[in-house]
Coordinates of N, CA and C and ligand atoms in Angstrom, one line a residue:
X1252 N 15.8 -26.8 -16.9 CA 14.8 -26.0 -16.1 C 14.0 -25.1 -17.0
X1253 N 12.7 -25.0 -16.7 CA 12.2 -24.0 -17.7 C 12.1 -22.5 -17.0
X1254 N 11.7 -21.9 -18.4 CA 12.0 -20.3 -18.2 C 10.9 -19.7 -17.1
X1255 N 11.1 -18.7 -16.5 CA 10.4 -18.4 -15.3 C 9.1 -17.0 -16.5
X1256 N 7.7 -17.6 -16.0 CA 6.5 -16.9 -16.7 C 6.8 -15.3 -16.0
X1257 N 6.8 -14.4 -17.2 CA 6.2 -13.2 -16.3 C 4.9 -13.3 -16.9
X1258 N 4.2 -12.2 -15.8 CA 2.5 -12.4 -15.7 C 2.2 -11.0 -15.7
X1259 N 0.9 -10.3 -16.1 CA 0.2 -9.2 -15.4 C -0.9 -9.6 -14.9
X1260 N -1.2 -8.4 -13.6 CA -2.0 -8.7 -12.8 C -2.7 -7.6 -12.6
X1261 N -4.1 -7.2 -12.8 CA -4.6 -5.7 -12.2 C -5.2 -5.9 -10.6
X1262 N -4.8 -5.3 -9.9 CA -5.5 -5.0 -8.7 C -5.0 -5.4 -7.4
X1263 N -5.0 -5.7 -6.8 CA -4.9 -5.4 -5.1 C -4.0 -6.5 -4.9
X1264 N -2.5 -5.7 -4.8 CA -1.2 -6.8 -4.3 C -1.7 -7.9 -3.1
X1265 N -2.3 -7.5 -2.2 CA -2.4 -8.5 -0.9 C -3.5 -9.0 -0.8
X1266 N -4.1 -9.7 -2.3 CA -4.9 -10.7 -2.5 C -4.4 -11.4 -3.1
X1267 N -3.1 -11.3 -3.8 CA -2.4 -12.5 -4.6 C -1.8 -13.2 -3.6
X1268 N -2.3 -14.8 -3.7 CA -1.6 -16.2 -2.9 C -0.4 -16.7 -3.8
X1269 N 0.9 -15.6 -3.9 CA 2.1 -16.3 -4.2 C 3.2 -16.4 -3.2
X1270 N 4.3 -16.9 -3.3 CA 5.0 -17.2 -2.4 C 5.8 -16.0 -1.5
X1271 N 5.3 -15.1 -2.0 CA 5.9 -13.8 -2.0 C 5.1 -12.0 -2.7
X1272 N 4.6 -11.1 -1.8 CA 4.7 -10.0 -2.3 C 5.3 -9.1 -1.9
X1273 N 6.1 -7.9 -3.2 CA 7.0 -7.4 -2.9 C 6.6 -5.9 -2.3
X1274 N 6.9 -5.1 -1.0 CA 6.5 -4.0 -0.4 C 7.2 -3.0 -1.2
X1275 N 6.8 -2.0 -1.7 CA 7.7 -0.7 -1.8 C 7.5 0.3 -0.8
X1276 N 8.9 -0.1 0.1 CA 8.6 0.0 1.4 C 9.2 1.7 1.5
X1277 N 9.6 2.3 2.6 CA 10.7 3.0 3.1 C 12.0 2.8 3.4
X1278 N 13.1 3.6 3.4 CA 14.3 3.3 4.3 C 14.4 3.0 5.9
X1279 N 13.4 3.4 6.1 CA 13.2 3.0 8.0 C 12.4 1.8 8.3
X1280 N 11.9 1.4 7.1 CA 10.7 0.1 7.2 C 9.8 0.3 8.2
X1281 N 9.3 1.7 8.2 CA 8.2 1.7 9.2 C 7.2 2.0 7.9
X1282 N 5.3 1.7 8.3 CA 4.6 1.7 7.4 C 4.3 2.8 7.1
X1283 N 3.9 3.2 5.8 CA 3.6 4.2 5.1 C 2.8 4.4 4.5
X1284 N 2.2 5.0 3.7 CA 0.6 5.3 2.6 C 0.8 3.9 1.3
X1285 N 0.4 3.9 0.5 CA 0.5 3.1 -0.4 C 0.1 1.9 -0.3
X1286 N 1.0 1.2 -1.1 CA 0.7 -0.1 -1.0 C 1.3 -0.8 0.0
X1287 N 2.3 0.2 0.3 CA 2.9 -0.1 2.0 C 2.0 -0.4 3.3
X1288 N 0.7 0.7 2.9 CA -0.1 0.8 3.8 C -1.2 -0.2 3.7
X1289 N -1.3 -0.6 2.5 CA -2.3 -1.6 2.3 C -1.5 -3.1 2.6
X1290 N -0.6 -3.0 2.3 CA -0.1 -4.4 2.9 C -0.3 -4.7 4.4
X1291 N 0.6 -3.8 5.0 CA 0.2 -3.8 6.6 C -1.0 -3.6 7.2
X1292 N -2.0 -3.0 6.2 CA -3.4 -3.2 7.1 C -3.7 -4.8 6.7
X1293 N -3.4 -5.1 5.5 CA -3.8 -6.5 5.4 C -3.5 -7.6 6.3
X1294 N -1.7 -7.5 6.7 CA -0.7 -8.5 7.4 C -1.4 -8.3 8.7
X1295 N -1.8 -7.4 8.8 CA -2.0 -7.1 10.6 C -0.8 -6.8 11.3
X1296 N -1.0 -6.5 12.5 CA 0.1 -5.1 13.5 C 1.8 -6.5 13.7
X1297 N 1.9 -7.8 13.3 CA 2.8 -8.2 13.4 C 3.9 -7.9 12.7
X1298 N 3.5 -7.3 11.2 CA 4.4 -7.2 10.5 C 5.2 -6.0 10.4
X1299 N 4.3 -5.0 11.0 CA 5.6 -3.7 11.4 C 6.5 -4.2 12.3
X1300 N 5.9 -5.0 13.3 CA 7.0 -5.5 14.4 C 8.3 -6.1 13.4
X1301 N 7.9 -7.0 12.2 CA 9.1 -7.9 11.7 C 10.0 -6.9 11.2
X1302 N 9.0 -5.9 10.2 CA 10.0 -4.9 9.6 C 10.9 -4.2 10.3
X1303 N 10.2 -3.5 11.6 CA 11.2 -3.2 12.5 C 12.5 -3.4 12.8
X1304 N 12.4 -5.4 12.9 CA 13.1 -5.8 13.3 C 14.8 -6.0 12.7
X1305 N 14.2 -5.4 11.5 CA 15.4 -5.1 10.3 C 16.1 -4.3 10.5
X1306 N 15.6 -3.2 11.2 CA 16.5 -1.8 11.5 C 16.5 -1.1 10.0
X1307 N 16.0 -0.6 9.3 CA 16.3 -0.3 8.0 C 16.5 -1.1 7.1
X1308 N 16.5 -0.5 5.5 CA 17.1 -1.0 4.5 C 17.3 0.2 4.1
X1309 N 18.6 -0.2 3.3 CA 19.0 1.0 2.0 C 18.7 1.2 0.9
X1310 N 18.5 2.3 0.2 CA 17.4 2.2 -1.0 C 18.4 1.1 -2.2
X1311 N 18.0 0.3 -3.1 CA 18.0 -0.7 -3.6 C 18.3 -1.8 -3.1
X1312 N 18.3 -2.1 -1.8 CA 18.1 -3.5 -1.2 C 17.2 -3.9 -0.6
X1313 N 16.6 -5.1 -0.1 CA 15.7 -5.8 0.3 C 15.5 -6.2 2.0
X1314 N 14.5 -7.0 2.2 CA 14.5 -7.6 3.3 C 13.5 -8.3 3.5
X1315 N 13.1 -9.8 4.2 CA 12.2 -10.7 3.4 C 11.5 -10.6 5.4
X1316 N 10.3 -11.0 5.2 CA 9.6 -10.8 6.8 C 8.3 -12.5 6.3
X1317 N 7.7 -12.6 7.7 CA 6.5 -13.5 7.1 C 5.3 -12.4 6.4
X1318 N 4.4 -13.5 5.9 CA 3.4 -12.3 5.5 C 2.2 -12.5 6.4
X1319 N 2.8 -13.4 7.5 CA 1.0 -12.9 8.6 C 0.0 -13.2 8.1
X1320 N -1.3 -12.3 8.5 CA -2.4 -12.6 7.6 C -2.5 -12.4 6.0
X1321 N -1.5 -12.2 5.8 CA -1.8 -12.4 4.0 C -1.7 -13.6 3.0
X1322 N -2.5 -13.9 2.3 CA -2.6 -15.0 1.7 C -1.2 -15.5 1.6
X1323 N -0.1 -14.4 0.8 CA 1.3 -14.8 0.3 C 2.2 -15.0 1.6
X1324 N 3.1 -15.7 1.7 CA 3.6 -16.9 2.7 C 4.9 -15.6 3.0
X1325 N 5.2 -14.5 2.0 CA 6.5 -13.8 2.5 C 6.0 -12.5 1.8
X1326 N 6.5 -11.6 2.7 CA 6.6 -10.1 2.6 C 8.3 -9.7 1.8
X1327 N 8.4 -9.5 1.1 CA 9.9 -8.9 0.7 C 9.6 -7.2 0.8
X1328 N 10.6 -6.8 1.3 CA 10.4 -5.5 1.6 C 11.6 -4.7 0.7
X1329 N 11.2 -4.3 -0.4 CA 12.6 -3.0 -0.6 C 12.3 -1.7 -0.9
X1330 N 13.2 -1.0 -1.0 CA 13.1 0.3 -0.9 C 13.7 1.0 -2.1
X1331 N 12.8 2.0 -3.2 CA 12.9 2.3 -4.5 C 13.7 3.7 -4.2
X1332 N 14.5 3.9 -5.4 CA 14.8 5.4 -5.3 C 13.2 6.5 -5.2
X1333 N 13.5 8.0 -4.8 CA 13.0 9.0 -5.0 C 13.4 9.9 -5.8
X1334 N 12.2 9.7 -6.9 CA 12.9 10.3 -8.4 C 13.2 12.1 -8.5
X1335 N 14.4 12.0 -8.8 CA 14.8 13.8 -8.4 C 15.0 14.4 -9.8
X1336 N 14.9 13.9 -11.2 CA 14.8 14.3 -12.1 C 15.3 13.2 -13.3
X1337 N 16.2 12.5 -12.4 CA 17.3 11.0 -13.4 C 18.6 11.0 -13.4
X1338 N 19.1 11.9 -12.9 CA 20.2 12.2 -13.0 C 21.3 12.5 -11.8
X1339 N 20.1 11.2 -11.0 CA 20.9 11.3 -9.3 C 21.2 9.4 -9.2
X1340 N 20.7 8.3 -10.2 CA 21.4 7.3 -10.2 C 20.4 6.7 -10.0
X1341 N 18.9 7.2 -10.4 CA 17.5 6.4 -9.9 C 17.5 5.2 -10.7
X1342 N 17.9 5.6 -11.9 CA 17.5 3.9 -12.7 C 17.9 2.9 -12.2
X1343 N 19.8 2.8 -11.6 CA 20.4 1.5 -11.5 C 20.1 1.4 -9.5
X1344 N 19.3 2.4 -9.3 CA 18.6 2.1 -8.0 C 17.5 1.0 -8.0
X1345 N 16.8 1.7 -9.1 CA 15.3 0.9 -9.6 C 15.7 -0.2 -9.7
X1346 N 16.6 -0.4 -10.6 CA 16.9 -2.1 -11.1 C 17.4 -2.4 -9.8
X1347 N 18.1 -2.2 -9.3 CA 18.9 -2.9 -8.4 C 17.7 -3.8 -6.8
X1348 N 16.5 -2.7 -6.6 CA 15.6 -2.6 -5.9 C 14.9 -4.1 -6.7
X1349 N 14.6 -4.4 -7.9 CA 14.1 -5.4 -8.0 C 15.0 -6.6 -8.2
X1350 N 16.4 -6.2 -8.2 CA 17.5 -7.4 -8.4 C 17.3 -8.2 -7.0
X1351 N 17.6 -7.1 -6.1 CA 17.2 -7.6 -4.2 C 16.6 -8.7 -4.1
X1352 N 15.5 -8.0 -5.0 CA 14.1 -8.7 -4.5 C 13.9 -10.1 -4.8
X1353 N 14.1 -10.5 -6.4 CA 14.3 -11.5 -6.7 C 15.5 -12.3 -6.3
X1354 N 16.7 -12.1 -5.7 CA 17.7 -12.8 -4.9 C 17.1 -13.2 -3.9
X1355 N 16.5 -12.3 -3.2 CA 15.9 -13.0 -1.9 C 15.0 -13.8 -1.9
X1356 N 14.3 -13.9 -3.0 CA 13.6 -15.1 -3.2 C 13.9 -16.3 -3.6
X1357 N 15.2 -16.3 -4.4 CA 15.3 -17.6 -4.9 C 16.3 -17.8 -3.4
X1358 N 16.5 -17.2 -2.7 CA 17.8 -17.8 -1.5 C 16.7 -18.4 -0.7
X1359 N 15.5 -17.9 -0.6 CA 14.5 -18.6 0.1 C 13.8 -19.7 -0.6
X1360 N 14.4 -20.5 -1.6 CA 13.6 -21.4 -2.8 C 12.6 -21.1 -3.2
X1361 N 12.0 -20.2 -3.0 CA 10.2 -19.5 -3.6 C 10.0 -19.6 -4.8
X1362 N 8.9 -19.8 -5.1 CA 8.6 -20.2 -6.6 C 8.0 -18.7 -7.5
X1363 N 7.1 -18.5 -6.6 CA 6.3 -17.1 -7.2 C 6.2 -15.9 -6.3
X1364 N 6.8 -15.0 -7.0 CA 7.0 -13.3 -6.7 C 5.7 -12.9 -7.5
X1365 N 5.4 -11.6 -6.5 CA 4.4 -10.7 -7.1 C 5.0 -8.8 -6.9
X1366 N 5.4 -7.9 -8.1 CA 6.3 -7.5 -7.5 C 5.1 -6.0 -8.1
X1367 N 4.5 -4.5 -7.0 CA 4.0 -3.3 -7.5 C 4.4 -2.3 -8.1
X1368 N 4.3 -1.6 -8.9 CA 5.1 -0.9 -9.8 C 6.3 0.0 -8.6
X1369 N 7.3 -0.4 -8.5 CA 8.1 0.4 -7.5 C 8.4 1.6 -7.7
X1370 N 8.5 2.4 -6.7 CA 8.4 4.1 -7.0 C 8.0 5.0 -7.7
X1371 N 6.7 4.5 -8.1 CA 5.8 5.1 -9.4 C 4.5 5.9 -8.6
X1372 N 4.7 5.5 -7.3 CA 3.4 6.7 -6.5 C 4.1 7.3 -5.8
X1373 N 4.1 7.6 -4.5 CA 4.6 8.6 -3.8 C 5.8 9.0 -4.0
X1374 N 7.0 8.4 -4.1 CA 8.5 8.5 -5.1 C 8.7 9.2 -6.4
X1375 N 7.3 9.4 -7.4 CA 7.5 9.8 -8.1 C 8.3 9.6 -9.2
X1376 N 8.7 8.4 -9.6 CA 9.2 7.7 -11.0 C 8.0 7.5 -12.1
X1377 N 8.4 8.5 -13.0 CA 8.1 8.7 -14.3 C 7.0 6.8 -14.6
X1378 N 6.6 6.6 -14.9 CA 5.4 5.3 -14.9 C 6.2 4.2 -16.1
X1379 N 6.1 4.8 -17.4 CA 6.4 4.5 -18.1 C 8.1 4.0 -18.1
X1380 N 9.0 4.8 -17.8 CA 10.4 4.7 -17.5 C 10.7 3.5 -16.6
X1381 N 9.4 3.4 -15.4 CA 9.7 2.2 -14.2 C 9.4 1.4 -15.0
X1382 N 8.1 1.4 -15.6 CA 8.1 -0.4 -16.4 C 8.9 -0.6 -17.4
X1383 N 9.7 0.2 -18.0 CA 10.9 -0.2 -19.0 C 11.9 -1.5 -18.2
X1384 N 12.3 -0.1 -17.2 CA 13.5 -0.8 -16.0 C 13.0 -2.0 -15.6
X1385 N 11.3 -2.2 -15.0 CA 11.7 -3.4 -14.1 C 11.0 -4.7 -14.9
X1386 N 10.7 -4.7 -16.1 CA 10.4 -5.6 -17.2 C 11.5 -6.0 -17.6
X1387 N 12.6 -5.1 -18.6 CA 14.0 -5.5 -18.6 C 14.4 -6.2 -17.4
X1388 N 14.7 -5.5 -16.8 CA 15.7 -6.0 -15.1 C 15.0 -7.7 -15.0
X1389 N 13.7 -7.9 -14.5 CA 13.3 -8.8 -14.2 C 13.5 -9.9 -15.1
X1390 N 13.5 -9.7 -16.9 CA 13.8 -10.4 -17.6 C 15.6 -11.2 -18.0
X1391 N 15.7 -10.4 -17.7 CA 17.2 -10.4 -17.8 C 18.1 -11.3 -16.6
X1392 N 17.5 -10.6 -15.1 CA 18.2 -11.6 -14.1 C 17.7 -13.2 -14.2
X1393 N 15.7 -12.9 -14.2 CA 15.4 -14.5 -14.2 C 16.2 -15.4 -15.7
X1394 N 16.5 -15.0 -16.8 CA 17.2 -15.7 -17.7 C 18.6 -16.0 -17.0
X1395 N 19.2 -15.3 -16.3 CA 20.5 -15.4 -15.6 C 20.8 -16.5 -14.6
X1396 N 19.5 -16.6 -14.2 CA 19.5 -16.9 -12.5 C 17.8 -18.1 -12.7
X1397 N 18.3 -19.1 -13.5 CA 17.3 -20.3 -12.8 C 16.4 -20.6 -12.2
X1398 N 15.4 -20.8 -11.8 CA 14.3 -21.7 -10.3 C 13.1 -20.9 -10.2
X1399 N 13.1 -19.9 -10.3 CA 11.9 -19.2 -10.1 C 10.7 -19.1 -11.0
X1400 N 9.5 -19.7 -11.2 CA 8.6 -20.3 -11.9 C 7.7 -18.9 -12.5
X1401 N 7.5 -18.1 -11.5 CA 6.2 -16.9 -11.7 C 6.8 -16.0 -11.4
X1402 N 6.7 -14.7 -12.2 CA 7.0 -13.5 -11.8 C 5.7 -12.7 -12.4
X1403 N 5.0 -12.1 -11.1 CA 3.9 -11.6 -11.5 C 4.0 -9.5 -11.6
X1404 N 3.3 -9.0 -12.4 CA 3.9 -7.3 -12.2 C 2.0 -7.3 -11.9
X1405 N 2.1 -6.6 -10.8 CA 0.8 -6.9 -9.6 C 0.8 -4.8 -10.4
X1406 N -0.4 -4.2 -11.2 CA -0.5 -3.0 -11.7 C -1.9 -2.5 -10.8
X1407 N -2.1 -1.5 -10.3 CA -2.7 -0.8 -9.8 C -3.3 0.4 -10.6
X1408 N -4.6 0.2 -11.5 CA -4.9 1.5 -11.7 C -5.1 1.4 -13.3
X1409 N -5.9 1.7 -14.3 CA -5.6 1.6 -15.8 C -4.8 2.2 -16.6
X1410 N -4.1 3.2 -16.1 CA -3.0 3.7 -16.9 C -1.8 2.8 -16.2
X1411 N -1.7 2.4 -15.7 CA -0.5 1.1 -15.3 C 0.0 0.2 -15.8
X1412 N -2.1 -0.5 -16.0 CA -2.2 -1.8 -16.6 C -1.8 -1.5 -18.4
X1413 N -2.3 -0.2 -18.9 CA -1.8 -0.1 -20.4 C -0.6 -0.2 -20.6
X1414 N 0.1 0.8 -19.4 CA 1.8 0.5 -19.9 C 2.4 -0.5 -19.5
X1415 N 2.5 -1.4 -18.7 CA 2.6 -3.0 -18.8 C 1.8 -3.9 -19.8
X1416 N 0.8 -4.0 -20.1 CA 0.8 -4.4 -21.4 C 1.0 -4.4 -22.2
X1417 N 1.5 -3.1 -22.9 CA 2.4 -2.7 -24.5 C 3.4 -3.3 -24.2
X1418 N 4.2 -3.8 -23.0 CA 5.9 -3.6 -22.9 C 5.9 -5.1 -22.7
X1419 N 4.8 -6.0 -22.1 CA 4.8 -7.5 -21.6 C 4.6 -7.9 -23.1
X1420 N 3.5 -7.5 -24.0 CA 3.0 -8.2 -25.3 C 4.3 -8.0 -26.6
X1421 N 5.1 -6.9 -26.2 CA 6.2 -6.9 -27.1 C 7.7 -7.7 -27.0
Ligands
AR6_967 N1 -1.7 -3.2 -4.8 C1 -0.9 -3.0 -5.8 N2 -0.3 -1.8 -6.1 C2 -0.7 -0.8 -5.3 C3 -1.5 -0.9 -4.2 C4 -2.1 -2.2 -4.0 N3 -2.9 -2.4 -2.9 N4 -1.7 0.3 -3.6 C5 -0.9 1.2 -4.4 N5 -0.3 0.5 -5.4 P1 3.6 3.7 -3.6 P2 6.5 4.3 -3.8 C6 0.6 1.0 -6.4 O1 3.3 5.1 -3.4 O2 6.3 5.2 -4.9 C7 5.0 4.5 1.2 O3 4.5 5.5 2.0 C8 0.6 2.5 -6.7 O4 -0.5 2.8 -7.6 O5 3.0 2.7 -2.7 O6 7.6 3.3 -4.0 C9 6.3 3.9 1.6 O7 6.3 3.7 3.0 C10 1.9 2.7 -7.4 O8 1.8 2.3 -8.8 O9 5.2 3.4 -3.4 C11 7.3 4.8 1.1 O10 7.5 5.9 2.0 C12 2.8 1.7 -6.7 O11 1.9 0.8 -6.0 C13 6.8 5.3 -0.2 O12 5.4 5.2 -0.1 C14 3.9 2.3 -5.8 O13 3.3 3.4 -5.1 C15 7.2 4.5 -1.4 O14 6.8 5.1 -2.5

């Protein structure tokens, strides 16, 4: 099997047609500012109903919904730590938040994830520190773990796209 592409991407999560984009949602999965909010204005009013229907997630786990009106065929919903200095267990939250994510996609056979810098806006995780974690993390599981073709890191913003690019090109 060959090795799963990571990709960079600048701009707007819920224009990418992959099999999957990832929400950095809340613990209550109700919708929120961000790209939370931009997803669900995109999906249209069904998709709060689906998330709902989860009853929560806990922060580093997942939950997979349809994506409605958005190009991508699945919503994965997880939920990042809220960074309190570093020294409350955010990192192996962060990783773990993108471990979810990618489990649940390959349990769903999906080929391509698109995943936004997780807890790097409202959450407040240091920018640079999240793209350490979830470049590693993502590198590391898809070598682990087989089938998944595309992993895209969907950056919002030009200080984003710089620090995903030093860390993707090295
Ligand atoms: N496409 C791609 N990335 C985006 C988009 C977009 N359309 N919009 C924002 N970003 P945030 P968090 C980037 O705050 O820190 C919500 O209220 C943004 O620039 O969306 O995990 C939830 O309901 C940043 O780099 O998520 C939670 O309550 C990244 O997405 C809370 O925010 C994440 O920023 C989660 O906070």
């Amino acid at each position: 099997m060959t090795a799963t592409r990571l990709e960079l991407h600048a701009g707007d999560i819920t224009r990418l047609a992959v099999d999957a984009i990832v929400n950095a949602a809340n613990g209550r999965l109700i919708p929120g500012g961000g790209v939370d909010g931009a997803i669900n204005r995109a999906a249209g009013p069904e998709l709060a109903r689906a998330m709902a229907a989860h009853g929560g997630c806990p922060t580093g786990e997942a939950r997979i919904t349809p994506g409605f009106r958005l190009p991508a065929r699945y919503v994965i919903h997880t939920v990042g730590p809220v960074w309190h200095g570093g020294g409350s267990g955010e990192d192996a939250l962060l990783a773990s938040a993108y471990r979810s994510s990618l489990a649940l996609a390959l349990q769903h056979g999906l080929a391509s994830i698109a995943f936004p810098a997780i807890s790097t806006g409202v959450y407040g995780f240091p920018p640079e520190r999240a793209a350490d974690i979830a470049i590693a993390t993502v590198r590391d599981w898809t070598a682990a773990h087989p089938g998944l073709e595309r992993v895209v890191f969907c950056v919002f913003g030009p200080e984003a796209e710089t620090i995903y690019r030093d860390r993707l090109s090295s």
